[in-house]
Short mmCIF file of C-alpha atoms in Angstrom, two decimals:
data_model
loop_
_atom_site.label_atom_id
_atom_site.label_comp_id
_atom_site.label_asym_id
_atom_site.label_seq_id
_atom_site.Cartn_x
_atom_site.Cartn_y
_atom_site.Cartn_z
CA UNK S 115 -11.34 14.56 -27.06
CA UNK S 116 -10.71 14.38 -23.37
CA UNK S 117 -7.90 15.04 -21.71
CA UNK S 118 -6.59 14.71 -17.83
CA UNK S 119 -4.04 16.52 -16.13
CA UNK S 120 -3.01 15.75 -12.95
CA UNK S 121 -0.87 17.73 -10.38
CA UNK S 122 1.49 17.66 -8.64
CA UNK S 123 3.72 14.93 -10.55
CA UNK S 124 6.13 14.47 -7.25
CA UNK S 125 4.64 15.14 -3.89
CA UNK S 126 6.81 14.67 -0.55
CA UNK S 127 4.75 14.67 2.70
CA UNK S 128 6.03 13.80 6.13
CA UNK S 129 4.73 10.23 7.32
CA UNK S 130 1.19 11.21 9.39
CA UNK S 131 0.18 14.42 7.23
CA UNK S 132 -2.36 14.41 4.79
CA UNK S 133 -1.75 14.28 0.52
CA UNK S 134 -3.93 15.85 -1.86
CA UNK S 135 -3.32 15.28 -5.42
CA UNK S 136 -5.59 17.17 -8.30
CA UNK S 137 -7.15 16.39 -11.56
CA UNK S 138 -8.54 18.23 -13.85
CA UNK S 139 -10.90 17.26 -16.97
CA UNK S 140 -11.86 18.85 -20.43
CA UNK S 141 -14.72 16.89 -21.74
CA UNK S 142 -18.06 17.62 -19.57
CA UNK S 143 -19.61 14.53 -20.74
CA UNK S 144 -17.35 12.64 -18.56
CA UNK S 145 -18.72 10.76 -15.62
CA UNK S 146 -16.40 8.03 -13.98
CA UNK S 147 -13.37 9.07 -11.95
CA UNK S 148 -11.03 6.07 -10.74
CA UNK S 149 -8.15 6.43 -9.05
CA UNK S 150 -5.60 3.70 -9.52
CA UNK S 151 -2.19 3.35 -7.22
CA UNK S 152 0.85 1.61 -8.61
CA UNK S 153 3.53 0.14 -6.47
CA UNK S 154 6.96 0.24 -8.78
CA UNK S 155 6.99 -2.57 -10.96
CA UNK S 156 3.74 -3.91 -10.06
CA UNK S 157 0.02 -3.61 -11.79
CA UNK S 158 -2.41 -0.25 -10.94
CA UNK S 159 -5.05 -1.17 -8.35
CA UNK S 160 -7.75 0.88 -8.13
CA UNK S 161 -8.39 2.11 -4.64
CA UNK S 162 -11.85 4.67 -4.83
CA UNK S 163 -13.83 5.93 -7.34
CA UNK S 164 -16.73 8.43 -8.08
CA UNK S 165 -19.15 9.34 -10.51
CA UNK S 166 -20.58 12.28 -11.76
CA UNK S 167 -23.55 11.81 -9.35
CA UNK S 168 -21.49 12.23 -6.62
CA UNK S 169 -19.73 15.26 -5.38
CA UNK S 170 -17.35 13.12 -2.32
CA UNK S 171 -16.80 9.50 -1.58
CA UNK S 172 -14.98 8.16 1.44
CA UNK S 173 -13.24 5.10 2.35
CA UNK S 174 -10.95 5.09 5.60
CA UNK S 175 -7.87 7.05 4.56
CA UNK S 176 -8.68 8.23 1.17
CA UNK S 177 -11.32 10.07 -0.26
CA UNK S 178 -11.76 11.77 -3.64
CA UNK S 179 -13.88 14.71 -4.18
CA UNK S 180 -15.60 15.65 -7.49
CA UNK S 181 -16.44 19.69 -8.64
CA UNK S 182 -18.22 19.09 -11.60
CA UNK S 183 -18.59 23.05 -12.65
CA UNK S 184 -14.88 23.06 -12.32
CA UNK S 185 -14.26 19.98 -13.98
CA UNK S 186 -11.67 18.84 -11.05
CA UNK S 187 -11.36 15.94 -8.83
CA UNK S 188 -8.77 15.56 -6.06
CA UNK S 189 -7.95 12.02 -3.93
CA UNK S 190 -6.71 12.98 -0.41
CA UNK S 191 -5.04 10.56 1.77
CA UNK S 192 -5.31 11.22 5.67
CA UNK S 193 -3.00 9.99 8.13
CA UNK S 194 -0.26 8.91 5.38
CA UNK S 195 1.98 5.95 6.53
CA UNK S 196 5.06 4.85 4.51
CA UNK S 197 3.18 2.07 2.66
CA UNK S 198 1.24 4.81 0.79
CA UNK S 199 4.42 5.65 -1.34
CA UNK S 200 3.67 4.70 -4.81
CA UNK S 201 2.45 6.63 -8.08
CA UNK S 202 -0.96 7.84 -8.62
CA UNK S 203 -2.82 7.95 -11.24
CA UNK S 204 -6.20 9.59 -12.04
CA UNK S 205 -8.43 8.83 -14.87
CA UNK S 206 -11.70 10.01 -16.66
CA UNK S 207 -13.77 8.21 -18.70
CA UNK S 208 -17.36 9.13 -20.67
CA UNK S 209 -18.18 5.70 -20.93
CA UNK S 210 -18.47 5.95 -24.67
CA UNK S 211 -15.69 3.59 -26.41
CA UNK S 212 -15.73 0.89 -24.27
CA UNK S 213 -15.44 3.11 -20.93
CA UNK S 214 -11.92 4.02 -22.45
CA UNK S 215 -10.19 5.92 -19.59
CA UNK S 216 -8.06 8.84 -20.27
CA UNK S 217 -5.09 9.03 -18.17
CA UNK S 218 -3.16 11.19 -15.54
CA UNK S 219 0.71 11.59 -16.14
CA UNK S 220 0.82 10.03 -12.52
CA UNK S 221 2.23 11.50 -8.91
CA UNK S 222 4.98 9.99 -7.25
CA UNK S 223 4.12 10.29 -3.48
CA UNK S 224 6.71 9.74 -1.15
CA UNK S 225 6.27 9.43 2.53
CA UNK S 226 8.96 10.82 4.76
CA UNK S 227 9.37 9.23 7.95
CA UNK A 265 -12.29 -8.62 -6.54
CA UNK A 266 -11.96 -9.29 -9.93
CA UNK A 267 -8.56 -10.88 -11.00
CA UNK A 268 -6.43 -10.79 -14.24
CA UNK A 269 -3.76 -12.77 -14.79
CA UNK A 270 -1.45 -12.16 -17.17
CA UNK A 271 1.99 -14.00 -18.16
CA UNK A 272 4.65 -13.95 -18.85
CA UNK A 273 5.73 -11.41 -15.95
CA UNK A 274 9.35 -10.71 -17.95
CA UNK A 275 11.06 -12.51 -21.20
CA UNK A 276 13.65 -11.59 -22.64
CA UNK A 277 14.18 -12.30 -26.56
CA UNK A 278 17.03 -11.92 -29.35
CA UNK A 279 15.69 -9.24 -31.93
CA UNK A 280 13.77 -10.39 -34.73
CA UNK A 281 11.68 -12.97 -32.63
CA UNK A 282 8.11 -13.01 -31.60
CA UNK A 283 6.77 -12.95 -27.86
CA UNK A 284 3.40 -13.55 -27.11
CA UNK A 285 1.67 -12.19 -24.34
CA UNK A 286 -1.21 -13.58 -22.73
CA UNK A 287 -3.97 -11.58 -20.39
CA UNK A 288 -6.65 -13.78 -19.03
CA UNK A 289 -9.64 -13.02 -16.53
CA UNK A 290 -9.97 -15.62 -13.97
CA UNK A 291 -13.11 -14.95 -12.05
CA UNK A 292 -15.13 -12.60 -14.81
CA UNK A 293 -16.21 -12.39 -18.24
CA UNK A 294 -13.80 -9.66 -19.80
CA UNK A 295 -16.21 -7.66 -22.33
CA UNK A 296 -13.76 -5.60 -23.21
CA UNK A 297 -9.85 -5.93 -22.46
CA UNK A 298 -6.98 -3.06 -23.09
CA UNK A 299 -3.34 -3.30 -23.84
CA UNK A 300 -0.74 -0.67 -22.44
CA UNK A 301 2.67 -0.01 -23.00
CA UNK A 302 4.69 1.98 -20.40
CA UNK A 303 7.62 3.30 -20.15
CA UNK A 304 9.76 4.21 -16.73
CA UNK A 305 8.10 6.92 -14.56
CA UNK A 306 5.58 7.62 -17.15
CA UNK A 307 1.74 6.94 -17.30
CA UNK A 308 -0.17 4.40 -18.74
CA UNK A 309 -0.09 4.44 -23.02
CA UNK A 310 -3.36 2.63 -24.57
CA UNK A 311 -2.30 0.66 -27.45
CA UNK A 312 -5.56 -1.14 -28.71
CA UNK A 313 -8.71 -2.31 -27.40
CA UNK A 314 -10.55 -5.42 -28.06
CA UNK A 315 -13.82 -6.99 -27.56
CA UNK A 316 -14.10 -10.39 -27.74
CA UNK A 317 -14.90 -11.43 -31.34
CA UNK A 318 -14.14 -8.79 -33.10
CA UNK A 319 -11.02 -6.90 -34.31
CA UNK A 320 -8.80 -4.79 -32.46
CA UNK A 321 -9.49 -0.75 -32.20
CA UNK A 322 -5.42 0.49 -32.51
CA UNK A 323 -4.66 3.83 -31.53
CA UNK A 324 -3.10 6.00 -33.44
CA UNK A 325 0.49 5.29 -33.97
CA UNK A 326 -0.07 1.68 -32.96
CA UNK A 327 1.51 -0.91 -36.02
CA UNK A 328 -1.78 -3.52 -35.43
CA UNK A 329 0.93 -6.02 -37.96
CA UNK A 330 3.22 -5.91 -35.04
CA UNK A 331 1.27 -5.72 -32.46
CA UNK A 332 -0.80 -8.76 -33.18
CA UNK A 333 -4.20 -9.04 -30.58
CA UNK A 334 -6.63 -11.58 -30.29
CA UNK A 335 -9.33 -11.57 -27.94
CA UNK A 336 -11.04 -15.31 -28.95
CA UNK A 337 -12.83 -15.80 -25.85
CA UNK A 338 -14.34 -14.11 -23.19
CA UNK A 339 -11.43 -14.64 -20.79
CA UNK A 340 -8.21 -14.19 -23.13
CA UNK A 341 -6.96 -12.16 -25.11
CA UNK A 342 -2.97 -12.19 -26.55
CA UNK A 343 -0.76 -9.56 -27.63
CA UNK A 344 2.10 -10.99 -29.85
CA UNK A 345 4.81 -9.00 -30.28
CA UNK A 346 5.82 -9.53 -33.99
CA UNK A 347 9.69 -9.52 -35.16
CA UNK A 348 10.50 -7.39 -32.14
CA UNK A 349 13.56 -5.11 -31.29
CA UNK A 350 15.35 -3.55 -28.48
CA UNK A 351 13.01 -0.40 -29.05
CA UNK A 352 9.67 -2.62 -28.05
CA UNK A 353 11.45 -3.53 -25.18
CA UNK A 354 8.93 -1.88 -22.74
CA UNK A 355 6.28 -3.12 -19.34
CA UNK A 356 3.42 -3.86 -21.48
CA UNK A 357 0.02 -4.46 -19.17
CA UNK A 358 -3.83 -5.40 -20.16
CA UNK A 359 -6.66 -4.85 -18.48
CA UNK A 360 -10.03 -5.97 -18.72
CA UNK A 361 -13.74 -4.68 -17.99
CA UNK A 362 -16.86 -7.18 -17.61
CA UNK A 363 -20.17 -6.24 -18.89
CA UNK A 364 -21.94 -4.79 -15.58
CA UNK A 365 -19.83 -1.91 -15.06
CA UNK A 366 -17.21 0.70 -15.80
CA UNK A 367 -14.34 -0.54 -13.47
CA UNK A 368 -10.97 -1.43 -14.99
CA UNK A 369 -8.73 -4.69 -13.38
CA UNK A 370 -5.20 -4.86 -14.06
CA UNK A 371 -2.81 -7.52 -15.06
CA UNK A 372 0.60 -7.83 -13.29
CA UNK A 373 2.35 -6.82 -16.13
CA UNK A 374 5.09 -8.39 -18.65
CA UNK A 375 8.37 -6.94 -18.63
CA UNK A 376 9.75 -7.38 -22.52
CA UNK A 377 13.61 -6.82 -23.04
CA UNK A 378 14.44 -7.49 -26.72
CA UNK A 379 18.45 -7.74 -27.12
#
C-alpha cells in the first residue's frame, strides 16, 4: 500500500525566510496531494493542493510543487510571519477507497522572530 | 468552504462509561466521513470509514464493538466510545468528503479524558 514520509519533522526558520517541507510517495497510482496545517489543539485545514496533472500550484505565500518521476512533493511558504507556526501535514491519496488519504508524520514549523 | 461540526469539543468520563461523539456536515452532503484518533505531536491515525448507509470499514487494529459508528444520514455520523478507559483517552477528529470531489473538511475535534 502507500505510504508518505515527510521531512523535516521540526523546522525553525527566522520570521521573513522561506520554509520548504518534503514528501515523498510509494504508490505511483497516486494522484491528489493536500496539504493540511494544524494550529495546536485545533482541526487540520487544508491550505493548497495538487494533482497529478499538475507539476506547481500557487497561492500567495505557499505553493506546493509535484515531481511525479520522483514521487515527491514539497509546500514552500515565502515570506514566513509568526502566524505560520503550526504542524504540517502532507497527504496522498489514489482516490480508490473512498479517496482515503495516507498521512505525513507532520512538521512542526516554528517561526523565529 | 465546507464546514463540519463536530461536538462535544472535550468530556471527560469515569471509566467504564460510554461517550458519544457526534460529526455533522452543515453546508454539504458528507458521502463519505472518517474518524481519527491522535495522540500528542503525532499525525493523524484513521480508525474507520463510513458511508452513509452502510457499515463501517475498521482498520486494522480498530475494536469496531468499542468503537461503535453510525453514519444514518448524509450529514451525521457518531462515534460512541463503548465502556471506555483512561487508555481511549485521546483527540479523536472526523472528517467528511461530499460526492463531487476528493477534498477532506475537518471537524474541531473532541478531546476524551476517561478517569
Amino acid at each position: 500500500g502507500e505510504n508518505v514520509e515527510q521531512h523535516p519533522s521540526t523546522l525553525s526558520v527566522q520570521e521573513g525566510d522561506s520554509a520548504v517541507i518534503k514528501c515523498t510517495y510509494s504508490d505511483s497510482a497516486s494522484n491528489y496531494f493536500p496539504w493540511y496545517k494544524q494550529e495546536l489543539g485545533k482541526r487540520p485545514q487544508l491550505i493548497i493542493d495538487i494533482r497529478s496533472n499538475v507539476g506547481e500550484k500557487k497561492d500567495q505565500r505557499i505553493a506546493v510543487t509535484l515531481n511525479k518521476t520522483a514521487k515527491h512533493f514539497s509546500l514552500h511558504i515565502t515570506e514566513t510571519q509568526p502566524e505560520d507556526s503550526a504542524v504540517y501535514f502532507c497527504a496522498a491519496s489514489t482516490g480508490d477507497s473512498n479517496y482515503q488519504l495516507i498521512w505525513g508524520a507532520g512538521t512542526k514549523l516554528i517561526i523565529k522572530p | 468552504g465546507a464546514v463540519v461540526s463536530q461536538h462535544p469539543s472535550w468530556v471527560i468520563c469515569k471509566s467504564g462509561t460510554s461517550v458519544k461523539i457526534e460529526c455533522r456536515s452543515l453546508d454539504f452532503q458528507a458521502t463519505t466521513m472518517f474518524w481519527y484518533r491522535q495522540f500528542p505531536k503525532q499525525s493523524l491515525m484513521l480508525m474507520a470509514t463510513s458511508n452513509e448507509g452502510s457499515k463501517a470499514t475498521y482498520e486494522q487494529g480498530v475494536e469496531k464493538d468499542k468503537f461503535l459508528i453510525n453514519h444514518a444520514s448524509l450529514t451525521l455520523s457518531t462515534l460512541t466510545v463503548t465502556s471506555a478507559h483512561p487508555e481511549d483517552s485521546s483527540f479523536y477528529i472526523c472528517s467528511a468528503r461530499g460526492d463531487t470531489n476528493e477534498k477532506l473538511f475537518f471537524g474541531s475535534g473532541t478531546q476524551l479524558s476517561v478517569l
